[in-house]
Amino acid sequence: MIFRYDSPVMQFMAKLFDMILLNLLFLVCCLPVVTVGASCTALHTVTLKYAAGDEVPVLSCFFSSFKKNFRQSTLMWLILFLAGGFLYVDSCMAAQLGTGGIAIKVVLAAASLVYSMVFLYLFPLQARYQNSIRASFRNAFLLAAAHFPKTLCMVCTVLLPLALLLYGTTEIFLLMVIFLLLVGCSVIAGIQARILYSIFRCHES
């Protein structure tokens, strides 16, 4: 029967509810801004467990990770926030140079790519392993570089929704806003988790 708990439809609805709940928890816990790091770590904790095939209660797993990793995740987020601020200001200043300052723009573009790559790996690493902040940043860079094709795939999971938001029609913009507010962040993290899990397992075996 369609309404049996173990039916495909009910299992899909249960998974959808979990993804909506996870998305809501992530967005709400990001609102104070300073807690973005802990929220990212908690989000990746849940999605990495899903990628491993584990069924976990979203609410308790999210807040357990949030509390456990709050201090270190917050410090890492503050470092990223400051570094991102410097990159943004420098990029704005470089843009005013017009066709001049090509070398500066290339360096800033490369720095922005490295920044994005490290960002994608940093909080999943914090979610899965216990390391110092310095070791986590180092490992994030090394893994991102060692698995560059997979890293680019993860970058695309972020850039594609962003491009649709910025350059899509009004209808697409509205659809993307609804998608991101409803399940977007948890779905994107879920896709990344499958890639990350395969990378982590490769180095753990």
PDB file of C-alpha atoms in Angstrom:
ATOM      1  CA  MET A   1       0.000   0.000   0.000  1.00  0.00           C
ATOM      2  CA  ILE A   2       1.110   3.536  -0.762  1.00  0.00           C
ATOM      3  CA  PHE A   3       0.707   4.718   2.847  1.00  0.00           C
ATOM      4  CA  ARG A   4       2.711   1.914   4.441  1.00  0.00           C
ATOM      5  CA  TYR A   5       5.753   3.273   6.297  1.00  0.00           C
ATOM      6  CA  ASP A   6       8.165   1.180   4.234  1.00  0.00           C
ATOM      7  CA  SER A   7       6.609   2.104   0.889  1.00  0.00           C
ATOM      8  CA  PRO A   8       8.790   4.115  -1.556  1.00  0.00           C
ATOM      9  CA  VAL A   9       6.422   7.082  -1.393  1.00  0.00           C
ATOM     10  CA  MET A  10       6.461   7.275   2.400  1.00  0.00           C
ATOM     11  CA  GLN A  11      10.234   6.826   2.504  1.00  0.00           C
ATOM     12  CA  PHE A  12      10.618   9.649  -0.005  1.00  0.00           C
ATOM     13  CA  MET A  13       8.307  11.887   2.035  1.00  0.00           C
ATOM     14  CA  ALA A  14      10.232  11.101   5.226  1.00  0.00           C
ATOM     15  CA  LYS A  15      13.544  11.935   3.538  1.00  0.00           C
ATOM     16  CA  LEU A  16      12.077  15.140   2.099  1.00  0.00           C
ATOM     17  CA  PHE A  17      10.864  16.185   5.542  1.00  0.00           C
ATOM     18  CA  ASP A  18      14.333  15.535   6.973  1.00  0.00           C
ATOM     19  CA  MET A  19      15.942  17.670   4.251  1.00  0.00           C
ATOM     20  CA  ILE A  20      13.468  20.508   4.850  1.00  0.00           C
ATOM     21  CA  LEU A  21      14.098  20.340   8.605  1.00  0.00           C
ATOM     22  CA  LEU A  22      17.879  20.269   8.083  1.00  0.00           C
ATOM     23  CA  ASN A  23      17.678  23.230   5.722  1.00  0.00           C
ATOM     24  CA  LEU A  24      15.589  25.211   8.204  1.00  0.00           C
ATOM     25  CA  LEU A  25      17.957  24.439  11.097  1.00  0.00           C
ATOM     26  CA  PHE A  26      20.957  25.486   9.021  1.00  0.00           C
ATOM     27  CA  LEU A  27      19.433  28.792   7.906  1.00  0.00           C
ATOM     28  CA  VAL A  28      18.124  29.731  11.357  1.00  0.00           C
ATOM     29  CA  CYS A  29      21.450  28.932  13.029  1.00  0.00           C
ATOM     30  CA  CYS A  30      23.274  31.040  10.421  1.00  0.00           C
ATOM     31  CA  LEU A  31      21.209  34.141  11.210  1.00  0.00           C
ATOM     32  CA  PRO A  32      23.456  35.421  14.052  1.00  0.00           C
ATOM     33  CA  VAL A  33      26.291  35.375  11.432  1.00  0.00           C
ATOM     34  CA  VAL A  34      28.942  34.553  14.038  1.00  0.00           C
ATOM     35  CA  THR A  35      27.480  31.021  14.227  1.00  0.00           C
ATOM     36  CA  VAL A  36      27.793  30.312  10.486  1.00  0.00           C
ATOM     37  CA  GLY A  37      30.823  28.074  11.040  1.00  0.00           C
ATOM     38  CA  ALA A  38      29.158  25.888  13.653  1.00  0.00           C
ATOM     39  CA  SER A  39      26.029  25.701  11.501  1.00  0.00           C
ATOM     40  CA  CYS A  40      28.050  24.617   8.441  1.00  0.00           C
ATOM     41  CA  THR A  41      29.797  21.934  10.489  1.00  0.00           C
ATOM     42  CA  ALA A  42      26.491  20.632  11.852  1.00  0.00           C
ATOM     43  CA  LEU A  43      24.984  20.588   8.351  1.00  0.00           C
ATOM     44  CA  HIS A  44      27.899  18.554   7.011  1.00  0.00           C
ATOM     45  CA  THR A  45      27.811  16.220  10.009  1.00  0.00           C
ATOM     46  CA  VAL A  46      24.285  15.155   9.092  1.00  0.00           C
ATOM     47  CA  THR A  47      24.829  14.954   5.321  1.00  0.00           C
ATOM     48  CA  LEU A  48      28.073  12.988   5.674  1.00  0.00           C
ATOM     49  CA  LYS A  49      26.263  10.448   7.840  1.00  0.00           C
ATOM     50  CA  TYR A  50      23.567  10.204   5.173  1.00  0.00           C
ATOM     51  CA  ALA A  51      26.258   9.695   2.539  1.00  0.00           C
ATOM     52  CA  ALA A  52      27.660   6.851   4.650  1.00  0.00           C
ATOM     53  CA  GLY A  53      24.230   5.217   4.693  1.00  0.00           C
ATOM     54  CA  ASP A  54      23.489   6.008   8.330  1.00  0.00           C
ATOM     55  CA  GLU A  55      19.989   7.006   9.362  1.00  0.00           C
ATOM     56  CA  VAL A  56      20.260   9.655  12.062  1.00  0.00           C
ATOM     57  CA  PRO A  57      17.692  11.902  13.782  1.00  0.00           C
ATOM     58  CA  VAL A  58      18.267  15.287  12.170  1.00  0.00           C
ATOM     59  CA  LEU A  59      17.437  17.465  15.156  1.00  0.00           C
ATOM     60  CA  SER A  60      19.603  15.759  17.767  1.00  0.00           C
ATOM     61  CA  CYS A  61      22.497  15.079  15.365  1.00  0.00           C
ATOM     62  CA  PHE A  62      22.551  18.689  14.160  1.00  0.00           C
ATOM     63  CA  PHE A  63      22.557  20.291  17.598  1.00  0.00           C
ATOM     64  CA  SER A  64      24.971  17.739  19.052  1.00  0.00           C
ATOM     65  CA  SER A  65      27.495  18.642  16.346  1.00  0.00           C
ATOM     66  CA  PHE A  66      26.693  22.348  16.657  1.00  0.00           C
ATOM     67  CA  LYS A  67      27.475  22.313  20.374  1.00  0.00           C
ATOM     68  CA  LYS A  68      30.503  20.024  20.121  1.00  0.00           C
ATOM     69  CA  ASN A  69      32.211  21.998  17.330  1.00  0.00           C
ATOM     70  CA  PHE A  70      31.012  25.487  18.204  1.00  0.00           C
ATOM     71  CA  ARG A  71      34.275  26.981  19.463  1.00  0.00           C
ATOM     72  CA  GLN A  72      36.637  25.711  16.775  1.00  0.00           C
ATOM     73  CA  SER A  73      34.152  26.134  13.932  1.00  0.00           C
ATOM     74  CA  THR A  74      33.479  29.716  15.005  1.00  0.00           C
ATOM     75  CA  LEU A  75      37.190  30.552  15.079  1.00  0.00           C
ATOM     76  CA  MET A  76      37.662  29.041  11.618  1.00  0.00           C
ATOM     77  CA  TRP A  77      34.657  30.971  10.328  1.00  0.00           C
ATOM     78  CA  LEU A  78      36.025  34.247  11.691  1.00  0.00           C
ATOM     79  CA  ILE A  79      39.328  33.608   9.909  1.00  0.00           C
ATOM     80  CA  LEU A  80      37.489  32.900   6.665  1.00  0.00           C
ATOM     81  CA  PHE A  81      35.244  35.920   7.154  1.00  0.00           C
ATOM     82  CA  LEU A  82      38.196  38.273   7.590  1.00  0.00           C
ATOM     83  CA  ALA A  83      40.115  36.716   4.691  1.00  0.00           C
ATOM     84  CA  GLY A  84      37.035  36.960   2.492  1.00  0.00           C
ATOM     85  CA  GLY A  85      36.602  40.606   3.471  1.00  0.00           C
ATOM     86  CA  PHE A  86      40.158  41.408   2.452  1.00  0.00           C
ATOM     87  CA  LEU A  87      39.717  39.601  -0.863  1.00  0.00           C
ATOM     88  CA  TYR A  88      36.479  41.467  -1.552  1.00  0.00           C
ATOM     89  CA  VAL A  89      37.974  44.890  -0.793  1.00  0.00           C
ATOM     90  CA  ASP A  90      41.092  44.156  -2.836  1.00  0.00           C
ATOM     91  CA  SER A  91      38.973  42.907  -5.738  1.00  0.00           C
ATOM     92  CA  CYS A  92      36.875  46.090  -5.694  1.00  0.00           C
ATOM     93  CA  MET A  93      40.033  48.198  -5.726  1.00  0.00           C
ATOM     94  CA  ALA A  94      41.518  46.106  -8.556  1.00  0.00           C
ATOM     95  CA  ALA A  95      38.347  46.508 -10.607  1.00  0.00           C
ATOM     96  CA  GLN A  96      38.833  50.285 -10.553  1.00  0.00           C
ATOM     97  CA  LEU A  97      42.150  49.849 -12.338  1.00  0.00           C
ATOM     98  CA  GLY A  98      40.324  49.075 -15.562  1.00  0.00           C
ATOM     99  CA  THR A  99      42.520  47.271 -18.078  1.00  0.00           C
ATOM    100  CA  GLY A 100      45.565  47.942 -15.904  1.00  0.00           C
ATOM    101  CA  GLY A 101      46.762  45.806 -13.056  1.00  0.00           C
ATOM    102  CA  ILE A 102      46.328  42.507 -14.918  1.00  0.00           C
ATOM    103  CA  ALA A 103      48.874  40.780 -12.700  1.00  0.00           C
ATOM    104  CA  ILE A 104      47.044  41.897  -9.556  1.00  0.00           C
ATOM    105  CA  LYS A 105      43.711  40.659 -10.918  1.00  0.00           C
ATOM    106  CA  VAL A 106      45.193  37.273 -11.804  1.00  0.00           C
ATOM    107  CA  VAL A 107      46.657  36.904  -8.315  1.00  0.00           C
ATOM    108  CA  LEU A 108      43.351  37.884  -6.719  1.00  0.00           C
ATOM    109  CA  ALA A 109      41.447  35.454  -8.954  1.00  0.00           C
ATOM    110  CA  ALA A 110      43.819  32.640  -7.952  1.00  0.00           C
ATOM    111  CA  ALA A 111      43.518  33.596  -4.280  1.00  0.00           C
ATOM    112  CA  SER A 112      39.719  33.606  -4.560  1.00  0.00           C
ATOM    113  CA  LEU A 113      39.766  30.126  -6.103  1.00  0.00           C
ATOM    114  CA  VAL A 114      41.977  28.791  -3.314  1.00  0.00           C
ATOM    115  CA  TYR A 115      39.726  30.482  -0.756  1.00  0.00           C
ATOM    116  CA  SER A 116      36.633  28.815  -2.242  1.00  0.00           C
ATOM    117  CA  MET A 117      38.314  25.414  -2.346  1.00  0.00           C
ATOM    118  CA  VAL A 118      39.424  25.599   1.277  1.00  0.00           C
ATOM    119  CA  PHE A 119      35.965  26.785   2.346  1.00  0.00           C
ATOM    120  CA  LEU A 120      34.323  23.746   0.736  1.00  0.00           C
ATOM    121  CA  TYR A 121      36.521  21.277   2.619  1.00  0.00           C
ATOM    122  CA  LEU A 122      37.119  22.999   5.936  1.00  0.00           C
ATOM    123  CA  PHE A 123      33.815  22.447   7.734  1.00  0.00           C
ATOM    124  CA  PRO A 124      33.273  18.891   6.427  1.00  0.00           C
ATOM    125  CA  LEU A 125      36.741  18.072   7.787  1.00  0.00           C
ATOM    126  CA  GLN A 126      35.752  19.577  11.121  1.00  0.00           C
ATOM    127  CA  ALA A 127      32.560  17.509  11.044  1.00  0.00           C
ATOM    128  CA  ARG A 128      34.435  14.234  10.502  1.00  0.00           C
ATOM    129  CA  TYR A 129      37.824  14.628  12.204  1.00  0.00           C
ATOM    130  CA  GLN A 130      39.387  16.157  15.294  1.00  0.00           C
ATOM    131  CA  ASN A 131      42.291  18.398  14.275  1.00  0.00           C
ATOM    132  CA  SER A 132      43.791  21.731  15.196  1.00  0.00           C
ATOM    133  CA  ILE A 133      42.684  24.791  13.258  1.00  0.00           C
ATOM    134  CA  ARG A 134      46.017  24.995  11.463  1.00  0.00           C
ATOM    135  CA  ALA A 135      45.892  21.301  10.515  1.00  0.00           C
ATOM    136  CA  SER A 136      42.317  21.645   9.290  1.00  0.00           C
ATOM    137  CA  PHE A 137      43.213  24.551   6.987  1.00  0.00           C
ATOM    138  CA  ARG A 138      46.261  22.673   5.705  1.00  0.00           C
ATOM    139  CA  ASN A 139      44.312  19.473   5.094  1.00  0.00           C
ATOM    140  CA  ALA A 140      41.505  21.375   3.391  1.00  0.00           C
ATOM    141  CA  PHE A 141      43.961  22.899   0.918  1.00  0.00           C
ATOM    142  CA  LEU A 142      45.819  19.629   0.295  1.00  0.00           C
ATOM    143  CA  LEU A 143      42.642  17.616  -0.277  1.00  0.00           C
ATOM    144  CA  ALA A 144      41.157  20.285  -2.526  1.00  0.00           C
ATOM    145  CA  ALA A 145      44.317  20.329  -4.650  1.00  0.00           C
ATOM    146  CA  ALA A 146      44.773  16.543  -4.688  1.00  0.00           C
ATOM    147  CA  HIS A 147      41.183  15.984  -5.838  1.00  0.00           C
ATOM    148  CA  PHE A 148      40.888  19.045  -8.050  1.00  0.00           C
ATOM    149  CA  PRO A 149      38.316  17.629 -10.544  1.00  0.00           C
ATOM    150  CA  LYS A 150      35.992  16.638  -7.695  1.00  0.00           C
ATOM    151  CA  THR A 151      36.632  19.994  -6.049  1.00  0.00           C
ATOM    152  CA  LEU A 152      35.522  21.761  -9.234  1.00  0.00           C
ATOM    153  CA  CYS A 153      32.339  19.672  -9.226  1.00  0.00           C
ATOM    154  CA  MET A 154      31.616  20.894  -5.703  1.00  0.00           C
ATOM    155  CA  VAL A 155      32.353  24.476  -6.736  1.00  0.00           C
ATOM    156  CA  CYS A 156      29.774  24.060  -9.504  1.00  0.00           C
ATOM    157  CA  THR A 157      27.115  22.959  -6.990  1.00  0.00           C
ATOM    158  CA  VAL A 158      27.455  26.418  -5.462  1.00  0.00           C
ATOM    159  CA  LEU A 159      28.040  28.490  -8.598  1.00  0.00           C
ATOM    160  CA  LEU A 160      25.090  27.111 -10.574  1.00  0.00           C
ATOM    161  CA  PRO A 161      22.379  28.163  -8.067  1.00  0.00           C
ATOM    162  CA  LEU A 162      24.191  31.482  -7.591  1.00  0.00           C
ATOM    163  CA  ALA A 163      24.273  32.084 -11.344  1.00  0.00           C
ATOM    164  CA  LEU A 164      20.561  31.312 -11.640  1.00  0.00           C
ATOM    165  CA  LEU A 165      19.842  33.756  -8.821  1.00  0.00           C
ATOM    166  CA  LEU A 166      21.910  36.566 -10.305  1.00  0.00           C
ATOM    167  CA  TYR A 167      21.331  36.126 -14.021  1.00  0.00           C
ATOM    168  CA  GLY A 168      18.078  34.181 -14.376  1.00  0.00           C
ATOM    169  CA  THR A 169      14.695  35.614 -15.245  1.00  0.00           C
ATOM    170  CA  THR A 170      12.380  36.879 -12.517  1.00  0.00           C
ATOM    171  CA  GLU A 171      10.533  33.559 -12.530  1.00  0.00           C
ATOM    172  CA  ILE A 172      13.765  31.567 -12.171  1.00  0.00           C
ATOM    173  CA  PHE A 173      14.937  33.916  -9.424  1.00  0.00           C
ATOM    174  CA  LEU A 174      11.736  33.340  -7.435  1.00  0.00           C
ATOM    175  CA  LEU A 175      11.926  29.578  -7.948  1.00  0.00           C
ATOM    176  CA  MET A 176      15.535  29.534  -6.782  1.00  0.00           C
ATOM    177  CA  VAL A 177      14.705  31.577  -3.682  1.00  0.00           C
ATOM    178  CA  ILE A 178      11.928  29.122  -2.791  1.00  0.00           C
ATOM    179  CA  PHE A 179      14.226  26.167  -3.499  1.00  0.00           C
ATOM    180  CA  LEU A 180      17.051  27.540  -1.341  1.00  0.00           C
ATOM    181  CA  LEU A 181      14.760  28.467   1.534  1.00  0.00           C
ATOM    182  CA  LEU A 182      13.005  25.103   1.436  1.00  0.00           C
ATOM    183  CA  VAL A 183      15.666  22.471   0.740  1.00  0.00           C
ATOM    184  CA  GLY A 184      18.427  24.095  -1.326  1.00  0.00           C
ATOM    185  CA  CYS A 185      21.219  24.270   1.238  1.00  0.00           C
ATOM    186  CA  SER A 186      20.670  20.742   2.517  1.00  0.00           C
ATOM    187  CA  VAL A 187      20.423  19.340  -1.032  1.00  0.00           C
ATOM    188  CA  ILE A 188      23.639  21.082  -2.111  1.00  0.00           C
ATOM    189  CA  ALA A 189      25.402  19.864   1.038  1.00  0.00           C
ATOM    190  CA  GLY A 190      24.020  16.377   0.383  1.00  0.00           C
ATOM    191  CA  ILE A 191      25.490  16.319  -3.134  1.00  0.00           C
ATOM    192  CA  GLN A 192      28.821  17.571  -1.822  1.00  0.00           C
ATOM    193  CA  ALA A 193      28.733  14.994   0.980  1.00  0.00           C
ATOM    194  CA  ARG A 194      28.670  12.111  -1.513  1.00  0.00           C
ATOM    195  CA  ILE A 195      31.779  13.511  -3.196  1.00  0.00           C
ATOM    196  CA  LEU A 196      33.490  14.274   0.108  1.00  0.00           C
ATOM    197  CA  TYR A 197      32.681  10.887   1.600  1.00  0.00           C
ATOM    198  CA  SER A 198      34.377   9.101  -1.294  1.00  0.00           C
ATOM    199  CA  ILE A 199      37.444  11.350  -0.856  1.00  0.00           C
ATOM    200  CA  PHE A 200      37.610  10.818   2.901  1.00  0.00           C
ATOM    201  CA  ARG A 201      37.204   7.055   2.552  1.00  0.00           C
ATOM    202  CA  CYS A 202      39.989   6.990  -0.008  1.00  0.00           C
ATOM    203  CA  HIS A 203      42.412   8.463   2.534  1.00  0.00           C
ATOM    204  CA  GLU A 204      41.102   6.459   5.487  1.00  0.00           C
ATOM    205  CA  SER A 205      41.564   3.042   3.875  1.00  0.00           C
TER     206      SER A 205
END
